[in-house]
Coordinates of C-alpha atoms in Angstrom, one line a residue:
Chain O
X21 CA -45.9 66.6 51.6
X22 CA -46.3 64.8 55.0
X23 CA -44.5 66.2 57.8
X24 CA -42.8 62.9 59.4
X25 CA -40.3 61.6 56.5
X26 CA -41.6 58.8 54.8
X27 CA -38.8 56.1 55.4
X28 CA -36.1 54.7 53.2
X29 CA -37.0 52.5 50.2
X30 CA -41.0 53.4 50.7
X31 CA -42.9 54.5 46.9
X32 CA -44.2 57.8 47.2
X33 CA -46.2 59.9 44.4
X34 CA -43.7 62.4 42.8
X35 CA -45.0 63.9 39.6
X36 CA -48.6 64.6 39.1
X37 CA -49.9 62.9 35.2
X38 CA -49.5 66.0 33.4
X39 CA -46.3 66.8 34.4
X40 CA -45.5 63.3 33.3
X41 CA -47.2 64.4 29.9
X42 CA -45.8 67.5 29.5
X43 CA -41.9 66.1 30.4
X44 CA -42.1 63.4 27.7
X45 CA -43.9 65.5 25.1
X46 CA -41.6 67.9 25.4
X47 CA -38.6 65.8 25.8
X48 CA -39.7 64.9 21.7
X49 CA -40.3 68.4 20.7
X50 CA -36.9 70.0 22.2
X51 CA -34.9 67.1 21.1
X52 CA -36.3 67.2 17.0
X53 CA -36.7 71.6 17.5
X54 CA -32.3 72.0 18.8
X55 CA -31.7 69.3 15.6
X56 CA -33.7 70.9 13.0
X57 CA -32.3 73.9 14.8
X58 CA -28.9 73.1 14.2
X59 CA -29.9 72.0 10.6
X60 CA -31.2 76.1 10.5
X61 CA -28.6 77.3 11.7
X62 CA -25.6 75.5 8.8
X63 CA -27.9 77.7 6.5
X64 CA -26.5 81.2 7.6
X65 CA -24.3 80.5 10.2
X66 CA -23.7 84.0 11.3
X67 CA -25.4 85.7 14.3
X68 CA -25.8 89.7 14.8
X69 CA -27.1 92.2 16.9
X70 CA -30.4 95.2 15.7
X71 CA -32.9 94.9 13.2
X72 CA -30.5 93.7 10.5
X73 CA -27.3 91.9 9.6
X74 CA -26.2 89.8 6.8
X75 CA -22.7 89.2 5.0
X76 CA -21.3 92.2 4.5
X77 CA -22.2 93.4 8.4
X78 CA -20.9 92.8 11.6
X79 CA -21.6 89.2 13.2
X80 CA -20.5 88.6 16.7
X81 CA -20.3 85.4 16.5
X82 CA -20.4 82.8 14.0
X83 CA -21.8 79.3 15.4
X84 CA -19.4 75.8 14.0
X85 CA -20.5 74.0 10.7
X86 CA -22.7 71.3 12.9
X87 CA -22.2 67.8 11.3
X88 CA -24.7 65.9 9.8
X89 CA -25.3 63.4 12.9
X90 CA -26.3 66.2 14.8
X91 CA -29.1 67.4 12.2
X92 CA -32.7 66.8 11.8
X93 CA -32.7 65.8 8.6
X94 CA -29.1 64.0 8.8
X95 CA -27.8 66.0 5.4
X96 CA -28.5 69.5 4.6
X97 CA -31.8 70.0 3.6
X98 CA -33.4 73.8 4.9
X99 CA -36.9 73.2 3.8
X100 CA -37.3 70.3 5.9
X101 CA -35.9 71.3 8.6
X102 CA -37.6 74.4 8.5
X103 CA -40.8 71.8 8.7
X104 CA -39.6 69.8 11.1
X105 CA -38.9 73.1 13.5
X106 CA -41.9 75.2 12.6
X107 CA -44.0 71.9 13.7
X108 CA -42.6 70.9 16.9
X109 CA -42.4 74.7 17.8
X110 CA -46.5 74.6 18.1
X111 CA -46.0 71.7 20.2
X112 CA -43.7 73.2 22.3
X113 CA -45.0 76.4 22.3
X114 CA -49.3 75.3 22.8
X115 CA -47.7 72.9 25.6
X116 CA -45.7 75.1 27.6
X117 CA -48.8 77.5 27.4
X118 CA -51.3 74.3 28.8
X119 CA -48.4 73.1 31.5
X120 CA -48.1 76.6 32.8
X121 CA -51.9 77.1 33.4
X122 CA -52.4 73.0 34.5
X123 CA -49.3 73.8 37.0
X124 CA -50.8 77.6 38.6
X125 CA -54.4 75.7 38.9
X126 CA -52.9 72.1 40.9
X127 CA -50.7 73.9 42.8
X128 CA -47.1 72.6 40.9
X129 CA -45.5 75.6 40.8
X130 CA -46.5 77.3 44.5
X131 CA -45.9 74.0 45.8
X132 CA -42.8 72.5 44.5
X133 CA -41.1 75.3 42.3
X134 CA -41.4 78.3 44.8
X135 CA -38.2 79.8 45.9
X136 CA -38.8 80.4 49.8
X137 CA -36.7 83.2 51.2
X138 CA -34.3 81.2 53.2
X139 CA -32.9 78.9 50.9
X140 CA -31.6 81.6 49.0
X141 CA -29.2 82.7 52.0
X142 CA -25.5 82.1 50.8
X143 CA -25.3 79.2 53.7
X144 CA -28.0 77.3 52.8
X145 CA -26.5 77.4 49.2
X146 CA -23.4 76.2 49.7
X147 CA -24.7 73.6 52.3
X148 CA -26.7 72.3 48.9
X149 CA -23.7 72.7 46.7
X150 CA -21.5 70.1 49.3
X151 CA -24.7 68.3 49.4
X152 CA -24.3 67.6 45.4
X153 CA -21.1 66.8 45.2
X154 CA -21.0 64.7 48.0
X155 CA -24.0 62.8 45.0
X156 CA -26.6 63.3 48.1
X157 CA -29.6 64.9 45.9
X158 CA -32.4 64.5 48.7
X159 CA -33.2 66.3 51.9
X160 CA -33.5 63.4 54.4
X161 CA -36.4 65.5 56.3
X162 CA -38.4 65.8 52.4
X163 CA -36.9 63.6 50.3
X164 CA -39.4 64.3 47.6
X165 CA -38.8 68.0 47.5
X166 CA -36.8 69.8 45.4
X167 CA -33.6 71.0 46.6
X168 CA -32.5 74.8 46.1
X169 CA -30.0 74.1 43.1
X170 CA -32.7 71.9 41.0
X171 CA -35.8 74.6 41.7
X172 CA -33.2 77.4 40.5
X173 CA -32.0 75.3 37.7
X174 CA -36.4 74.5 36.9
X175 CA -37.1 78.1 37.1
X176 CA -34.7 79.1 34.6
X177 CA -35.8 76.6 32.2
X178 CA -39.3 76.8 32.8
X179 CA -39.9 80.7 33.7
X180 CA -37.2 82.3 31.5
X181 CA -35.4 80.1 29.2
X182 CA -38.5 78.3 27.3
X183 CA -40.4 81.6 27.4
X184 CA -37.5 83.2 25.7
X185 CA -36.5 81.0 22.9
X186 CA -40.6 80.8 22.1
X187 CA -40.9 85.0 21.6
X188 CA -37.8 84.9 20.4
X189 CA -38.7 82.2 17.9
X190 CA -42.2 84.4 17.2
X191 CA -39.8 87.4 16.2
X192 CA -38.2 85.6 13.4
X193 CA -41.3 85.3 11.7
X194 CA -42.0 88.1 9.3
X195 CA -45.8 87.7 10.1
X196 CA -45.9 87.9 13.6
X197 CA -43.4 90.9 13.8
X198 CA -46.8 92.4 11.6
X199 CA -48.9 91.3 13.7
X200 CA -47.6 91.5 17.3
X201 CA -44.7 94.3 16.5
X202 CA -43.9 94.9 20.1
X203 CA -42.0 91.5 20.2
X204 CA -39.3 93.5 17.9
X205 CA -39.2 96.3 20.3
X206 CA -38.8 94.2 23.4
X207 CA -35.9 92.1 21.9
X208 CA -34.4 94.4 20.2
X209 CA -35.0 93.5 16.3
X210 CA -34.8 90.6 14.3
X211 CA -31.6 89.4 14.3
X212 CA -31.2 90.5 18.1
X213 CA -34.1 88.0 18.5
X214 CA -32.1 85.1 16.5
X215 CA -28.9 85.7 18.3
X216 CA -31.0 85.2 21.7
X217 CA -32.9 82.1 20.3
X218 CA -29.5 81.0 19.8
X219 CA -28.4 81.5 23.4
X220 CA -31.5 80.5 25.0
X221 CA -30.9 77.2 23.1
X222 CA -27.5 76.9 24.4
X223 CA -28.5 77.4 28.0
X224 CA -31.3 74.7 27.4
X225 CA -29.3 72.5 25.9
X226 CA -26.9 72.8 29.1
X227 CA -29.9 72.2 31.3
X228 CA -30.5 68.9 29.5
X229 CA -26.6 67.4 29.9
X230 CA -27.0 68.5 33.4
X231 CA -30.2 67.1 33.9
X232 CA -29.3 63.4 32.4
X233 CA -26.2 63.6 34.3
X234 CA -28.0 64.1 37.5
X235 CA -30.8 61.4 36.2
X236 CA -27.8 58.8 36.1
X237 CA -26.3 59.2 39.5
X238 CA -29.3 59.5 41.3
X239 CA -30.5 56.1 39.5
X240 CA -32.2 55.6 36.1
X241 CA -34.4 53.2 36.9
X242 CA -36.2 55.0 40.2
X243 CA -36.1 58.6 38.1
X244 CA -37.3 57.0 34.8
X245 CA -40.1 55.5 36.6
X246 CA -41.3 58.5 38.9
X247 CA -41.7 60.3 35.2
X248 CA -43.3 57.4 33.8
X249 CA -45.2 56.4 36.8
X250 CA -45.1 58.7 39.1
X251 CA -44.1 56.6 42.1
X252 CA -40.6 57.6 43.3
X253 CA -38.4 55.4 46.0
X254 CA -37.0 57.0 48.5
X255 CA -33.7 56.5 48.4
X256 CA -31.9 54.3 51.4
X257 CA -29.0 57.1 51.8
X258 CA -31.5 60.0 52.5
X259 CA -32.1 58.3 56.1
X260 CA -29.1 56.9 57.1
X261 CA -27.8 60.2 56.5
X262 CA -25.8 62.0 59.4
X263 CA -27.7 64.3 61.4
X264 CA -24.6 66.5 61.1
X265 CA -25.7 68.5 58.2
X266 CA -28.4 70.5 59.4
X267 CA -30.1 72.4 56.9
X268 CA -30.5 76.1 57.3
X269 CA -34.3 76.9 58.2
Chain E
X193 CA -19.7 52.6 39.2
X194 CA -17.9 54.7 36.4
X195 CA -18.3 51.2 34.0
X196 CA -21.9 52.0 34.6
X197 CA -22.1 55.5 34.3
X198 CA -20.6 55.6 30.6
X199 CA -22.6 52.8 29.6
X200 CA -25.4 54.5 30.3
X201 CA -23.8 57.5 29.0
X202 CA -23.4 55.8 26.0
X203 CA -26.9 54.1 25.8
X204 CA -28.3 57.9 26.1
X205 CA -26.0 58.9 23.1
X206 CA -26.5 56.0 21.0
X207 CA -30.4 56.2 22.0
X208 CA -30.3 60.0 20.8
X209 CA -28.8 58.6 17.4
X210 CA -31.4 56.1 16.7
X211 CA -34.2 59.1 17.4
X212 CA -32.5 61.4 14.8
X213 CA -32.0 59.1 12.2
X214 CA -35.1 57.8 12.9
X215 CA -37.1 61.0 12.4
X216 CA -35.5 60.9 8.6
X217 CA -37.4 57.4 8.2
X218 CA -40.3 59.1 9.7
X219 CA -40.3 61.6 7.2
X220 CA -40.6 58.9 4.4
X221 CA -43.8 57.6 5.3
X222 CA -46.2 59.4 3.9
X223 CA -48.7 59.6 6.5
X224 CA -46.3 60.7 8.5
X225 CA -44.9 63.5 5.9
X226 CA -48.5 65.1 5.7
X227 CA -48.4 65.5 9.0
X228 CA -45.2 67.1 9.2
X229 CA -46.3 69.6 5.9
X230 CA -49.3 70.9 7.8
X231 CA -47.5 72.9 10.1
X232 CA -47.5 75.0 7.1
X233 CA -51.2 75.4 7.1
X234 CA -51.6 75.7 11.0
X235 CA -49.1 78.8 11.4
X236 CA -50.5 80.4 8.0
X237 CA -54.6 80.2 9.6
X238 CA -52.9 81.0 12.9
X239 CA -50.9 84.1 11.5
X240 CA -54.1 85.0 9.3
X241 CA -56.1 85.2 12.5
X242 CA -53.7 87.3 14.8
X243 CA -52.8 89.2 12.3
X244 CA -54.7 92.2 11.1
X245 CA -55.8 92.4 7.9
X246 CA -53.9 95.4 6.6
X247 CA -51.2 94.8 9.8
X248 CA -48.3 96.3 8.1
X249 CA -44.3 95.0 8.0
X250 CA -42.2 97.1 10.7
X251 CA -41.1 100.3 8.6
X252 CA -37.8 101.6 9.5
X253 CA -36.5 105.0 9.5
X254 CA -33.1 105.8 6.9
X255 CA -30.3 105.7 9.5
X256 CA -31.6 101.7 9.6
X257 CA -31.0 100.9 6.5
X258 CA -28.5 98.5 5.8
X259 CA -24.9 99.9 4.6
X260 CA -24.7 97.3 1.7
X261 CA -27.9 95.3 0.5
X262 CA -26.9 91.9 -0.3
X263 CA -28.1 90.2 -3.6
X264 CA -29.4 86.5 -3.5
X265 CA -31.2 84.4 -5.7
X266 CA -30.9 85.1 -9.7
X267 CA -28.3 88.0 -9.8
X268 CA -28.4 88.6 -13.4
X269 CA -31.2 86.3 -15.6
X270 CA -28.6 86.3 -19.0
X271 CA -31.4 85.4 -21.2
X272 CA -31.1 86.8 -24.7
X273 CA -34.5 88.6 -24.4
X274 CA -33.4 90.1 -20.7
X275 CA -30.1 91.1 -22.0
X276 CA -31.9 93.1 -25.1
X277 CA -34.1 94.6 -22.3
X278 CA -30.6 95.9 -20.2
X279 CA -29.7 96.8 -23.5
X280 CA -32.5 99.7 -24.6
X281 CA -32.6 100.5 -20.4
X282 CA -36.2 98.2 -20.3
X283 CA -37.7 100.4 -22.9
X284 CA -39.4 97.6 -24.6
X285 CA -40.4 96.2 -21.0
X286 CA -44.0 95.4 -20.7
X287 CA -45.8 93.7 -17.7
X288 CA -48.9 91.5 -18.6
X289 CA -51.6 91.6 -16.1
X290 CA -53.8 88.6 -17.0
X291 CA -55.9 85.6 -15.7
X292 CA -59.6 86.8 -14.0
X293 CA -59.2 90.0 -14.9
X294 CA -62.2 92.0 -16.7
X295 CA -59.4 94.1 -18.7
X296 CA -55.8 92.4 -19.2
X297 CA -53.6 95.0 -19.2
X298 CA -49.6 95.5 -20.9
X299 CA -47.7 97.9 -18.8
X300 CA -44.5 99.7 -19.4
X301 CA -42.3 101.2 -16.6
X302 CA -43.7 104.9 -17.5
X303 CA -47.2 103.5 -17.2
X304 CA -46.3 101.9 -13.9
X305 CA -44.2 104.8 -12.4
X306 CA -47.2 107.0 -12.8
X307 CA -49.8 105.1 -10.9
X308 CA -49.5 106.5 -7.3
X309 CA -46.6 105.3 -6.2
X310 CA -45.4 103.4 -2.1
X311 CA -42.6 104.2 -0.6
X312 CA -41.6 101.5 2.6
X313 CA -38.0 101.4 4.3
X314 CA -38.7 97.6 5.2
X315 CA -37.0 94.3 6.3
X316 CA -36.0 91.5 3.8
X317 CA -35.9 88.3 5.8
X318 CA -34.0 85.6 3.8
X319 CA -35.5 82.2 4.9
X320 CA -31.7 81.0 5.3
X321 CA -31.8 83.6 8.4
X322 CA -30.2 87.2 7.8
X323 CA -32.1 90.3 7.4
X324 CA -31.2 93.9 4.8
X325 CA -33.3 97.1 5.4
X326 CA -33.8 98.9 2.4
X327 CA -36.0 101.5 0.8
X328 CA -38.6 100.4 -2.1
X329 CA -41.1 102.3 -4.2
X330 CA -43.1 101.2 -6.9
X331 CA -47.1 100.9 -7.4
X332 CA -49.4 98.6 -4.9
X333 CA -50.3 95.8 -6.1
X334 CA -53.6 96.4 -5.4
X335 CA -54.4 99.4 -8.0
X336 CA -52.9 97.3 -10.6
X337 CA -55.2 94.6 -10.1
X338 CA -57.8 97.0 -9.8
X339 CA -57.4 99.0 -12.9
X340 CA -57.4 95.6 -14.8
X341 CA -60.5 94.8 -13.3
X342 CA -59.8 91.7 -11.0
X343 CA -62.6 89.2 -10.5
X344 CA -64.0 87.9 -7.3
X345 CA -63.2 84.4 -8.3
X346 CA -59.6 85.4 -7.8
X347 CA -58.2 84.1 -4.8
X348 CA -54.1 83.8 -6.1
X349 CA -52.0 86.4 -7.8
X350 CA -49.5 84.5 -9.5
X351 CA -45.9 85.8 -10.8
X352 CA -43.9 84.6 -13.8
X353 CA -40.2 86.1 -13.5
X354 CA -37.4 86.9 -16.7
X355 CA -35.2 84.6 -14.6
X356 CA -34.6 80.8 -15.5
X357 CA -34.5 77.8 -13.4
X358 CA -34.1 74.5 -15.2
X359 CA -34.9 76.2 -18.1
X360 CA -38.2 77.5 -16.8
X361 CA -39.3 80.9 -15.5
X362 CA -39.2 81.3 -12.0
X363 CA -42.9 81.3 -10.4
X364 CA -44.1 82.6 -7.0
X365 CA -47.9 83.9 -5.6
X366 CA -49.6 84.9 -2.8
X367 CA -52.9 85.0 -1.6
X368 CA -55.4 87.8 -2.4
X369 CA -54.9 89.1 1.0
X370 CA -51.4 89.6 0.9
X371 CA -51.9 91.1 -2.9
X372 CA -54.1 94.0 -1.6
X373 CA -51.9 94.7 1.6
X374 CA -51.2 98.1 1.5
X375 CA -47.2 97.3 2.1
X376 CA -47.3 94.7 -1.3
X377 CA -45.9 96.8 -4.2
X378 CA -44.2 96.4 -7.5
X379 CA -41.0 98.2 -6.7
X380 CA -39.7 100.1 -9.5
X381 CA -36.7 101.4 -7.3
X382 CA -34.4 100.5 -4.4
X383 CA -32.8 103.5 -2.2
X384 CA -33.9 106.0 -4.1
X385 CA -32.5 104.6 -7.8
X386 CA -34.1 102.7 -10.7
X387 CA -33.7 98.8 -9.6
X388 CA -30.0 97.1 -10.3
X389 CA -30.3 94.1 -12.2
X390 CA -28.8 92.4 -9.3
X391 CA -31.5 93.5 -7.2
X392 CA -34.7 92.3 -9.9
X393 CA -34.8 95.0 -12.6
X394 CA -36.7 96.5 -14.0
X395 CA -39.9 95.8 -11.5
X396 CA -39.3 93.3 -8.2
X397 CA -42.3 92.0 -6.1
X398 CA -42.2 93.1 -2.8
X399 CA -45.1 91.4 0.5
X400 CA -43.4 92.2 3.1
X401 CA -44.9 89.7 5.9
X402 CA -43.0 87.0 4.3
X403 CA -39.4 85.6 3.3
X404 CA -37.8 86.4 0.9
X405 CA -38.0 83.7 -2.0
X406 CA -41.4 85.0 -2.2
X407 CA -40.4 88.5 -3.2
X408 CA -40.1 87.8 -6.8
X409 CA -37.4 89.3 -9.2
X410 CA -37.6 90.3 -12.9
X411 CA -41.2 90.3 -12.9
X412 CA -43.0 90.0 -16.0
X413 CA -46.7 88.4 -15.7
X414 CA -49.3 89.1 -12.9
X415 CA -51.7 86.6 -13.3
X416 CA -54.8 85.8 -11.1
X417 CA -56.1 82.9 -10.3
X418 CA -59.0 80.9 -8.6
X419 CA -56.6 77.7 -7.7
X420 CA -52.6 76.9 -7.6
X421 CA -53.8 73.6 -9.7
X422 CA -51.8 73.5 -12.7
X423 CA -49.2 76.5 -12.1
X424 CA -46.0 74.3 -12.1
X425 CA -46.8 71.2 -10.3
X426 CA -49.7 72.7 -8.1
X427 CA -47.5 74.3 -4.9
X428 CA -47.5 77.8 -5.6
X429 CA -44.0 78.6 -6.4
X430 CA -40.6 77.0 -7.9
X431 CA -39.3 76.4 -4.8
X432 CA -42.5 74.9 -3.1
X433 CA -42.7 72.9 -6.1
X434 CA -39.0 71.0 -6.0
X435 CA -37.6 71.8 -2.7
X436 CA -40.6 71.2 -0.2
X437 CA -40.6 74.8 0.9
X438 CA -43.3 76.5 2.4
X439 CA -45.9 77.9 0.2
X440 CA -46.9 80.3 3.6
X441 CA -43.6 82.2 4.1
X442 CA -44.4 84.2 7.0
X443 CA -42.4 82.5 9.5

């Protein structure tokens, strides 16, 4: 990033091509892997903790019935979406795998996604959470950076949550608990593993309202484009902002 | 401001619609549909190359075992033939072991439960999600096969089961890897007892690397086979025949 701010209403380069790539391929695969998902899930809709569990053993909790507008296919149908999901789950899986590489080697993730040891201080937090819901999303002095609350929210998603719901997906499958059997040990068995693909789809599935929520009221068109793109405006609020809210250094 | 927000809202909800019924049109083109199927054979050459040959299935130890195994599938065939079997306690039960074999074989249960016998405390994966640990022990596969004289040409062990769906037996198989796994057996008992009918008496496929629909119940024929072509409708199994299920159950 240049040091001087780049003024109001100016296009700057925001997302490098394969992060373009990787958003919308992946966009696809999570949106047809949570639908087939939820098309799994009506098949035994009970979740459990430890190697085992089935009908007549403890369940902890027991997802709803998810309707059929909701489901990949749109009736009940177990074979296909078990096709359906075990497809797009190589998708996902070989393209987080290629993003995460692509990102260490051009510099994404030291650049853009590190959590510097400041902004963690409970000030500069709370200075971003005002920040939010006063709907101002952009540090006038970097308006291309990520601020604190959207690199936290990245991280999880990117560092825990999609790592997690691929091993835990891996786990499921009878082969690869043969062939990789320490996937069992670190998640606790089977049908630990399926409850926390569960849960890690839940808190993915959060990130995603969250994130098209945020898409709208910073603007659809100049966020649709920097994805597409990868030229971003800067918005006209970031410099007319008041000098008053100093950000922590 | 808020006019505009839950348009868009909406356009993102009714956009989201369109994509999900749109992947069931998708999956009507047949193009499209092959794609789709050949996840099947990309996690099955994946698994096969990850996995080691002989990797075996997670054992468990006895204070694992689940309290009450649940039954699925065919609980009881009811055929008049099965029925006379239950009757004399499978007395009259013999197992053909046929196909590319140099010596087909007829096997009753004493001739079975004296071949060196497997005993696993493993994991029954149903594909529609849950899991039962239970104790099995019956013959490997593998010495039967042997001791009929199995041909290199074989590359499919094909089972034909007692049980009945629309009218015909059920069918599954596996390759010849899985059917020389030291963990694939013919289980002659569950936790330590002669196999409930509920469970697949008198002799119940067991590969563990793989779901459950593929453990095959009421056994009657072994059967190998250079080619799935012309068992059923070509897929491997009743329920890869009519239902679209994976032939590759290990995941």
């Amino acid at each position: 990033m240049d040091d001087s701010p780049p003024p109001s209403g100016t296009l700057i380069r925001r997302h490098a091509l394969t992060t373009r790539i990787w958003h919308w391929i992946n966009a696809l695969a999570i949106f047809i892997l949570i639908g087939s998902g939820l098309g799994i899930s009506n098949a035994h809709p009970r979740l459990y903790w430890g190697p085992y569990g089935a009908n007549f053993d403890y369940s902890w909790f027991q997802p709803p019935h998810f309707p059929a507008w909701l489901t990949i296919p749109g009736h009940y149908n177990l074979a296909l979406s078990r096709r359906w999901h075990l497809l797009f789950a190589l998708v996902l899986a070989f393209g987080m795998l290629a993003f995460m590489i692509v990102s260490l080697v051009n510099r994404h993730i030291q650049r853009d996604l590190r959590i510097r040891a400041g902004e963690l201080k409970p000030s500069t937090l709370l200075h971003d959470i005002r920040e939010h819901l006063a709907f101002r999303f952009h540090d006038p002095d970097h308006p291309g950076a990520y601020n604190i609350l959207q690199k936290l929210a990245y991280v999880a998603v990117i560092f825990v949550l999609l790592p997690l719901v691929i091993l835990t997906g891996l786990a499921i499958s009878p082969g690869m608990d043969a062939a990789w059997p320490w996937l069992l040990d670190i998640l606790g068995g089977r049908q630990s593993a399926r409850s926390i693909h569960f849960l890690s789809m839940s808190g993915i599935s959060l990130f995603i309202v969250v994130h098209l929520i945020l898409v709208i009221l910073a603007g659809v068109g100049n966020e649709l484009r920097s994805m597409i793109t990868g030229r971003w405006r800067v918005p006209a609020d970031t410099a007319d902002d008041t000098p008053s809210a100093e950000p922590a250094k | 401001m808020t006019d505009l927000l839950v348009k868009r809202r909406t356009l993102i909800a009714g956009g989201a619609g369109l994509l999900l019924a749109g992947c069931d049109k998708v999956a009507q083109i047949p193009a499209a549909r092959k794609i789709l199927f050949s996840g099947e054979d990309i996690h099955y050459g994946l698994q096969r190359a990850l996995q080691d040959r002989g990797a075996l299935a997670p054992e468990y130890r006895p204070d694992q075992m689940s309290p009450i195994f649940r039954a699925n599938g065919t609980r009881n065939p009811a055929t008049p033939s099965y029925d006379a079997m239950v009757a004399n306690r499978f007395a009259d039960y013999r197992l053909a072991v046929d196909g590319l074999v140099d010596r087909p074989l007829s096997l009753g249960i004493a001739q079975l439960a004296a071949m060196p016998a497997r005993t696993q405390i493993t994991r029954h994966d149903c594909v529609e999600g849950w899991s039962a640990i239970g104790q099995w022990q019956g013959p490997m596969l593998g010495t039967v096969l042997k001791a009929a004289g199995v041909r290199r040409s074989a590359r499919y062990v094909v089972f034909t089961c007692a049980d009945l769906y629309n009218g015909e037996p059920y069918y599954e198989s596996i390759d010849t890897i899985d059917a020389f796994h030291p963990q694939t057996i013919l289980a002659l008992k569950m936790n330590g007892a002669p196999l409930e009918v509920a469970h697949g008496a008198p002799v119940r496929l067991r590969v563990e690397r793989q779901l459950g629909y593929k453990h095959a119940k009421y056994v009657m024929g072994v059967k190998a086979v250079a080619s799935l072509e012309g068992i059923g409708k070509g897929k491997g199994g009743y329920w890869e025949d009519n239902v679209d299920y994976d032939w590759y159950a290990g995941i």
